[in-house]
Short mmCIF file of C-alpha atoms and ligand atoms in Angstrom, two decimals:
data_model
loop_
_atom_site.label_atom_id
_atom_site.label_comp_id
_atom_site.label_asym_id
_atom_site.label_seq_id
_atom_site.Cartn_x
_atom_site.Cartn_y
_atom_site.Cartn_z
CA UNK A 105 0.00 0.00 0.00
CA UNK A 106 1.40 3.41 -1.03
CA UNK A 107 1.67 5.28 2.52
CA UNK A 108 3.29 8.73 1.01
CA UNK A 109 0.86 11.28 1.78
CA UNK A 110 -0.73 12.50 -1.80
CA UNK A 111 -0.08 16.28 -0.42
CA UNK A 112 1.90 17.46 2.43
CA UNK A 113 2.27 21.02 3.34
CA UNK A 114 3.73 22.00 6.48
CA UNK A 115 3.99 25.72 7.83
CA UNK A 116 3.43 27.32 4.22
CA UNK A 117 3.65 31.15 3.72
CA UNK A 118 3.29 33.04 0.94
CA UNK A 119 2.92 37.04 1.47
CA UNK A 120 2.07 39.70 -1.33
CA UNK A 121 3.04 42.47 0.16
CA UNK A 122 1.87 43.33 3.23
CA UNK A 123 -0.93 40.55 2.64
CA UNK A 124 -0.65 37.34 4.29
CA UNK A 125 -2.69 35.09 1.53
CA UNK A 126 -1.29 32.04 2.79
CA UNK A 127 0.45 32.27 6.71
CA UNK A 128 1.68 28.91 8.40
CA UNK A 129 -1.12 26.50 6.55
CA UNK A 130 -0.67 22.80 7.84
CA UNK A 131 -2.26 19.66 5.39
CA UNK A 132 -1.70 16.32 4.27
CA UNK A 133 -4.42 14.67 1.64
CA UNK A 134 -3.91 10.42 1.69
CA UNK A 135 -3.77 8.44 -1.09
CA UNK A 136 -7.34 7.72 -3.04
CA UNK A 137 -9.16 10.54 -0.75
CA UNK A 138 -11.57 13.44 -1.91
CA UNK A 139 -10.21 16.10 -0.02
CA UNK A 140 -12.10 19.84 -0.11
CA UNK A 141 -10.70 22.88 1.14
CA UNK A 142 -13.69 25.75 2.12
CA UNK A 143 -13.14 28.72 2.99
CA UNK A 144 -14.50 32.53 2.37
CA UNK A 145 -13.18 34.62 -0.50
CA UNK A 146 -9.61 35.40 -0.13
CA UNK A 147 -8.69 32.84 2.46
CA UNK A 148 -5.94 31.95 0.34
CA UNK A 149 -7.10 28.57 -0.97
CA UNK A 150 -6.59 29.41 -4.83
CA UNK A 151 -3.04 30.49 -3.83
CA UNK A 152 -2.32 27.37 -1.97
CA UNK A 153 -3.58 25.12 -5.05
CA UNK A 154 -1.30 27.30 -7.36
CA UNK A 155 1.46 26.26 -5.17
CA UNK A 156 0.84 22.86 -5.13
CA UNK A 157 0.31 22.92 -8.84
CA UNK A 158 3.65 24.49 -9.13
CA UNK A 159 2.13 27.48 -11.14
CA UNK A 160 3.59 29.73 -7.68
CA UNK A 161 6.23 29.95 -5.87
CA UNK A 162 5.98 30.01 -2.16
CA UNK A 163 8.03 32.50 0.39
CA UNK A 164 8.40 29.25 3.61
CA UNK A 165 7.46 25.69 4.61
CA UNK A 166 7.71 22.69 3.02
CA UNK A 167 5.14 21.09 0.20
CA UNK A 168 5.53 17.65 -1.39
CA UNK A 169 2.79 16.70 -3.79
CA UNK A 170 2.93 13.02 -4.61
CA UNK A 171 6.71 12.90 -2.85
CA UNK A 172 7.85 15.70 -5.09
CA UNK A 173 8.78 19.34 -4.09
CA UNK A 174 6.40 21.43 -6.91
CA UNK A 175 9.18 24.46 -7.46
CA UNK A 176 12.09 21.61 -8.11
CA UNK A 177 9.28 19.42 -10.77
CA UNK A 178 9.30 17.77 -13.73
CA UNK A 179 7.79 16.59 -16.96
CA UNK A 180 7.17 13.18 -15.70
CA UNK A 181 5.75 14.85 -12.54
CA UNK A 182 3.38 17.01 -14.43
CA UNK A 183 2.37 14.15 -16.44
CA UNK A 184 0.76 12.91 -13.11
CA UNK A 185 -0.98 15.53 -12.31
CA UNK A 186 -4.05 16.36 -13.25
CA UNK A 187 -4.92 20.39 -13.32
CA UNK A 188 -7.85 21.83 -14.54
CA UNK A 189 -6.82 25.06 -16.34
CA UNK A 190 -9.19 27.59 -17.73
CA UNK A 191 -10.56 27.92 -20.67
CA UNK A 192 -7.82 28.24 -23.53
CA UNK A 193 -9.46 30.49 -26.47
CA UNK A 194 -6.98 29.68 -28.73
CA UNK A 195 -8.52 26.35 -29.10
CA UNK A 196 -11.67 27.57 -29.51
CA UNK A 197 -12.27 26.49 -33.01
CA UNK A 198 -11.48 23.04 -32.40
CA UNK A 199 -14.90 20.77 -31.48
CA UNK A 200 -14.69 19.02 -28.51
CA UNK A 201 -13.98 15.42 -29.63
CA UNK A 202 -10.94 17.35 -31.92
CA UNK A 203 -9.56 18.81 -28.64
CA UNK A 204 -9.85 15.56 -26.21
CA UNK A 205 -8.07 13.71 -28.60
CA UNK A 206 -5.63 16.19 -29.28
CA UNK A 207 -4.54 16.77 -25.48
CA UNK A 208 -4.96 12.73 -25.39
CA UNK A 209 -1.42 12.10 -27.21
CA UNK A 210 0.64 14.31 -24.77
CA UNK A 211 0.22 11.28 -22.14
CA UNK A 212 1.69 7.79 -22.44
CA UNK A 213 -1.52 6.04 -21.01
CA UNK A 214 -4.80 8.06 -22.10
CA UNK A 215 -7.95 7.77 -21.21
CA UNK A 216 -10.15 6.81 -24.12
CA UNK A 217 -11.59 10.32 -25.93
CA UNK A 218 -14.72 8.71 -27.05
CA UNK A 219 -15.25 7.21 -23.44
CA UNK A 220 -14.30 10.16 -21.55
CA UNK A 221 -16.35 12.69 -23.83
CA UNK A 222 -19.35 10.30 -22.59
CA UNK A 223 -18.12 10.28 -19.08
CA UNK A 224 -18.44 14.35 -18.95
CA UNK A 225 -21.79 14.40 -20.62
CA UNK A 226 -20.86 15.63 -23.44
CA UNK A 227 -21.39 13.11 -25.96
CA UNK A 228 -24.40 15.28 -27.95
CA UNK A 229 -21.25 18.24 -28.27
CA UNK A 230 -18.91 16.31 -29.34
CA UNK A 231 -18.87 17.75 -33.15
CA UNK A 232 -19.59 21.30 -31.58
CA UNK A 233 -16.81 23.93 -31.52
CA UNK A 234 -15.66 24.75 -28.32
CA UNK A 235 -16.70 28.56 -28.41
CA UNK A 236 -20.18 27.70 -28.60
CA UNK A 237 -20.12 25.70 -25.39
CA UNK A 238 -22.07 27.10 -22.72
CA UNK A 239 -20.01 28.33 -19.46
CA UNK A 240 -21.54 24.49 -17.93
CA UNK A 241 -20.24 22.57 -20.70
CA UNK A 242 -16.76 24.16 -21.15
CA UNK A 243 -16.22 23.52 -17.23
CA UNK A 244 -16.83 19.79 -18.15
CA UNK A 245 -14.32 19.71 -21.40
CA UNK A 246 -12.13 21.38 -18.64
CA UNK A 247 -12.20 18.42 -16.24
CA UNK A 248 -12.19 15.91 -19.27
CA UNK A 249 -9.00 17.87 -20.20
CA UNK A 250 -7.75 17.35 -16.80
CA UNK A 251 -8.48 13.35 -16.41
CA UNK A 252 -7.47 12.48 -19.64
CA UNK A 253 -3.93 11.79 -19.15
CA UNK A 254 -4.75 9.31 -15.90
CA UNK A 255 -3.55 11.69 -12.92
CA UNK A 256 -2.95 9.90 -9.68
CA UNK A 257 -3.51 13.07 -8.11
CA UNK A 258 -6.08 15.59 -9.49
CA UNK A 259 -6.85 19.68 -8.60
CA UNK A 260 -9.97 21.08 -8.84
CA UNK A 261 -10.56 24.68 -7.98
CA UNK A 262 -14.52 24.93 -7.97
CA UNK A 263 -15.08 22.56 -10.18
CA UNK A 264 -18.97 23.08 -10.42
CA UNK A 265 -19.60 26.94 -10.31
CA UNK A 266 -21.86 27.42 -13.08
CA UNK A 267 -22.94 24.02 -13.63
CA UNK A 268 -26.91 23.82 -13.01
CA UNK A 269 -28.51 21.33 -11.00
CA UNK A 270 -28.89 17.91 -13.17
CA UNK A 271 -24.94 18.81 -14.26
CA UNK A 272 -23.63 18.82 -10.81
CA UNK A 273 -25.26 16.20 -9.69
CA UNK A 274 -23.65 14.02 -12.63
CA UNK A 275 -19.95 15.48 -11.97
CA UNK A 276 -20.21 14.18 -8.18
CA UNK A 277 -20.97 11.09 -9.87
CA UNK A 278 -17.81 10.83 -12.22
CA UNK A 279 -15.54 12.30 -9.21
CA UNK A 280 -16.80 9.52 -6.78
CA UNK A 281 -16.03 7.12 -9.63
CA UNK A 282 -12.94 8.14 -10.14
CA UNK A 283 -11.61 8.12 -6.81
CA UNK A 284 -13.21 4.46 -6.69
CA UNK A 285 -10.67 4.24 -9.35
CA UNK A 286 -7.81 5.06 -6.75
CA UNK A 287 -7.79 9.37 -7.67
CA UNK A 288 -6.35 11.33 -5.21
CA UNK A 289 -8.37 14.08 -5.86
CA UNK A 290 -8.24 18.02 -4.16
CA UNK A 291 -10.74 20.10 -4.79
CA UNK A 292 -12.05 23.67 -3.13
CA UNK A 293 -15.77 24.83 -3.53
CA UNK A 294 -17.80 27.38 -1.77
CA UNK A 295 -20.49 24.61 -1.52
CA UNK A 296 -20.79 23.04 1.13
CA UNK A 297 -23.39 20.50 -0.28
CA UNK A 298 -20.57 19.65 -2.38
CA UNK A 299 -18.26 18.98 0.48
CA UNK A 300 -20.94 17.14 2.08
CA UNK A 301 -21.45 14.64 -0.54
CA UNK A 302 -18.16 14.19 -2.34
CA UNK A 303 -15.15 14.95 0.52
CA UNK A 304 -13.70 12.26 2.73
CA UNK A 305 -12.22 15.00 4.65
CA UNK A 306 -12.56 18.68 4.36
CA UNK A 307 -10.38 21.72 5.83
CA UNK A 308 -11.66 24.79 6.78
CA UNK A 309 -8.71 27.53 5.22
CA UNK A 310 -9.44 31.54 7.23
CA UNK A 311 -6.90 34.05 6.48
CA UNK A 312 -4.40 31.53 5.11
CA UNK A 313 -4.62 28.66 7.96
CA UNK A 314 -6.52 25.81 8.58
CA UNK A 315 -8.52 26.61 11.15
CA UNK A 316 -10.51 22.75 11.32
CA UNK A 317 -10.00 19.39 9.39
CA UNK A 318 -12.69 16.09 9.77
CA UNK A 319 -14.87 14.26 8.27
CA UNK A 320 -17.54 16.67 6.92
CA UNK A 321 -20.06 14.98 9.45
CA UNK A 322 -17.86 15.25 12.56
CA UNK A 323 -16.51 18.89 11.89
CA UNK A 324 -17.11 20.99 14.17
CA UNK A 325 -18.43 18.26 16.10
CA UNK A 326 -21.02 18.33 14.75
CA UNK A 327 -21.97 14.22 15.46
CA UNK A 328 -21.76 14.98 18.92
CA UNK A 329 -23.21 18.51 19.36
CA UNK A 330 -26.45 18.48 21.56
CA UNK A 331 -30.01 18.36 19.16
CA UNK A 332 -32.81 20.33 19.37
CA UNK A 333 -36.08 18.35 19.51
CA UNK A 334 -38.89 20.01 18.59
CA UNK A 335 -42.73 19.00 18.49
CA UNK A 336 -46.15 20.11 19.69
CA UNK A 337 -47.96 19.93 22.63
CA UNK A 338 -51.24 21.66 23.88
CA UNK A 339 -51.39 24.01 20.54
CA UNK A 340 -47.39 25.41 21.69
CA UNK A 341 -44.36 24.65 19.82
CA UNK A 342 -42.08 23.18 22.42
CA UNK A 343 -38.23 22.81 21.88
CA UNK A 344 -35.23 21.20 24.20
CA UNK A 345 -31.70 20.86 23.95
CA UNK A 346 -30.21 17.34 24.62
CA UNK A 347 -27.44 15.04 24.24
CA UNK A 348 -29.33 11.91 24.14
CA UNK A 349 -32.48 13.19 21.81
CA UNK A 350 -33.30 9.57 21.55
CA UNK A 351 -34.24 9.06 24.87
CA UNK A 352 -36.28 12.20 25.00
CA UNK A 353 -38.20 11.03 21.53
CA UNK A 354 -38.57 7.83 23.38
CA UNK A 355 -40.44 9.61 26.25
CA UNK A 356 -42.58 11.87 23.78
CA UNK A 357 -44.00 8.40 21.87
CA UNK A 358 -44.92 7.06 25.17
CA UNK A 359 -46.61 10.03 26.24
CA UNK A 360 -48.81 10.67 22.92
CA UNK A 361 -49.29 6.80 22.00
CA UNK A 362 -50.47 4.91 20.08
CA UNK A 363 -50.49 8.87 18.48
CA UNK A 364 -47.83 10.19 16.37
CA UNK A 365 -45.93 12.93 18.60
CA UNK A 366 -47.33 16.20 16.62
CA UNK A 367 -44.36 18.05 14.82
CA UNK A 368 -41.59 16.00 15.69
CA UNK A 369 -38.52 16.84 14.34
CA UNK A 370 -34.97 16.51 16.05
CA UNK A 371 -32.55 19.22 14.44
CA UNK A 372 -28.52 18.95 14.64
CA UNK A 373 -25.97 21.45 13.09
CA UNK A 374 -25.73 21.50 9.83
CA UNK A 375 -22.17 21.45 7.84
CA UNK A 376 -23.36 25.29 7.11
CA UNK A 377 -24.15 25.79 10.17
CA UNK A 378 -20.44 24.48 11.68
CA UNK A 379 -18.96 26.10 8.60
CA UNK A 380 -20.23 29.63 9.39
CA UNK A 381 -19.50 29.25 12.96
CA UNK A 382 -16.01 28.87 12.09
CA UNK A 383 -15.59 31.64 9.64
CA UNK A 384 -17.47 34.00 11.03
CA UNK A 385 -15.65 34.66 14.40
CA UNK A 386 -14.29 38.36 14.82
CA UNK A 387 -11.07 38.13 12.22
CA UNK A 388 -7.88 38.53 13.66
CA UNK A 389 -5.99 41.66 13.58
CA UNK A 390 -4.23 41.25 10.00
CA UNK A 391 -6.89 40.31 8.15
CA UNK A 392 -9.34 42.27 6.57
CA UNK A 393 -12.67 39.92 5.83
CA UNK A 394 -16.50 40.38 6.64
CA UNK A 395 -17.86 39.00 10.25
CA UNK A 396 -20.58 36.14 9.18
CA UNK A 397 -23.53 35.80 11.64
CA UNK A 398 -23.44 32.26 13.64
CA UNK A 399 -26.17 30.72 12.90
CA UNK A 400 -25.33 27.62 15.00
CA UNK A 401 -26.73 29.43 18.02
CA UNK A 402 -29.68 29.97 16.53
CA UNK A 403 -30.45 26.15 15.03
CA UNK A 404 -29.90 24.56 18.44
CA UNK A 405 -31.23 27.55 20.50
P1 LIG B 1525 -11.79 32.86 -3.50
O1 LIG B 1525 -12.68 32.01 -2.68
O2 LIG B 1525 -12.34 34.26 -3.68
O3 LIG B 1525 -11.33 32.23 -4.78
P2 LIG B 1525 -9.22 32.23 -2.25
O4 LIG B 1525 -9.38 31.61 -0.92
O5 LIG B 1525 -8.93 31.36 -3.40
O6 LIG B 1525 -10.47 33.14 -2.56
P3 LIG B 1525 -6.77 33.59 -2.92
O7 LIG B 1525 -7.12 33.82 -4.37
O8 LIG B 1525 -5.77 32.55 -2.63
O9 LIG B 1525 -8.07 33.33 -2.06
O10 LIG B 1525 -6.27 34.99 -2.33
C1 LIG B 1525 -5.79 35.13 -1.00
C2 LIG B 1525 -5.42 36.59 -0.75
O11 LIG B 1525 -4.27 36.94 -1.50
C3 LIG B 1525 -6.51 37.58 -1.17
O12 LIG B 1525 -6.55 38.61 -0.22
C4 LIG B 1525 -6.03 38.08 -2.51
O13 LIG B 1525 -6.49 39.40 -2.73
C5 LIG B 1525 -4.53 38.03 -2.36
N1 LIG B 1525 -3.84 37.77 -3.64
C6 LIG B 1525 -3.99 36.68 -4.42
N2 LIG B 1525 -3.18 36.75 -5.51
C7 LIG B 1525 -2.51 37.92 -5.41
C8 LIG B 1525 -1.53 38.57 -6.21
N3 LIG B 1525 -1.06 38.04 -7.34
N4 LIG B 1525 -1.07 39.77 -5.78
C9 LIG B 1525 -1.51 40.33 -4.64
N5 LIG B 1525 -2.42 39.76 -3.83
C10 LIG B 1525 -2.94 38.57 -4.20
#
């Protein structure tokens, strides 16, 4: 078993300026995990998954991405990597089956166009011209662009902005299959629907640190927070807080049997609610983002 982490980043700074986008971050991503970094505009995720990519250099700390210091890389390295770059426009007359196949003979083991153009959902564009993709479908050709060559390790910065409902739903799909295939893959989003469902692990970046790192359902601790159970009694809305809602909902069926227990619902945190908790404390002194609202207090008041 191959026990290198995929990532490891330890103590990373990278300044512009007087800005500190990226001060003293801390990760390490395993082998075959869906890691997702969140965190608000500016927290310096984009220029930590430059680094990594070796598109930037950094100022301090030490990064290995699959064993290999970025800034010192290599063809072969590259080669297995996958990166998701924007849109080029000077392939924009190509179609998209002319394009996958094209970028398909840099790598020595390819995925197969015709397969992969299917895998993306884009079979029905296949003879169209990239320029007339809409924003949806060019993020797709993007990622087919990306997994073509067979990356062990794979970056996606928000990989689904733009994509409507059906589409996203689709691309979890293909990501979960291919880290069933044994992809490493990295990925940062603003949704945190997205971390839910996709990430084995997720960190929480705030003025260029990690400020948490779990499993999206224990973050926070969340799977051990107190619930709120909530139902109805005597025309009121009654609500208490409790570590063991089970027992409680246990006492409430006795009570109202054989009747259901009216408006029963038992509420825990929500990976928004954790999420905003976390970013929304006062900033510290050298940074310069918004103050969220903690809404935590409010869904287990
Ligand atoms: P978003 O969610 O908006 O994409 P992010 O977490 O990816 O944000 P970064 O793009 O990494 O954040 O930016 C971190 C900080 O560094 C921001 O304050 C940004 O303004 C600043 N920054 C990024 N690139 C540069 C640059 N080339 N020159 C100066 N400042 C920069």
């Amino acid at each position: 078993m191959n026990t290198t982490p995929a990532v490891l980043v330890r103590d990373l700074h990278k300044h512009y300026g007087a800005k500190r986008a990226v001060d003293g971050l801390d990760l390490t991503v395993h082998p075959g995990e869906i890691f997702a970094v969140l965190g608000p505009n500016g927290a310096g995720k984009t220029t930590t998954i430059e680094i990594l990519e070796g598109y930037r250099d950094r100022d301090r700390g030490e990064v290995a991405v699959l064993g290999v210091d970025p800034q010192r890389a290599d063809r072969r390295w590259r080669s297995r990597i996958g990166i998701v770059l924007q849109s080029a426009d000077d392939q924009a007359e190509l179609t998209v089956r002319e394009l996958v196949h094209h970028v398909a003979l840099y790598y020595p083991r390819p995925r197969d166009p015709e397969q992969l153009i299917d895998a993306v959902g884009l079979s029905a564009k296949a003879s169209t011209r990239v320029r007339q993709l809409s924003g949806g479908q060019r993020r797709r050709l993007d990622v087919a662009l990306g997994i073509v060559g067979r990356p062990e390790l794979l970056f996606l910065d928000e990989p689904t902005t733009g994509f409507d409902p059906e589409a996203r739903r689709s691309f979890w799909e293909l990501l979960l299959g291919l880290r069933d295939e044994g992809t490493t893959i990295l990925l940062t989003t603003h949704y945190l629907d997205e971390a839910e469902h996709l990430a084995d692990r997720v960190a929480v970046v705030r003025d260029g640190r990690v400020v948490a790192l779990d499993a999206p359902a224990a973050l926070g601790g969340r799977a051990t927070h107190e619930a709120l159970v909530r139902w109805q009694e005597d025309g009121v809305t009654r609500e208490r807080r409790t570590p063991t809602p089970t027992a409680l909902v246990g006492e409430l069926a006795r009570r109202f049997a054989p009747d259901e227990v009216p408006g029963l619902a038992v509420l825990r945190p929500t990976l928004e609610d954790v999420y905003l908790e976390m970013v929304g404390e006062a900033p510290r002194a050298s940074a310069g983002d918004t103050t969220v609202s903690t809404p935590l207090e409010e869904a287990v008041r």
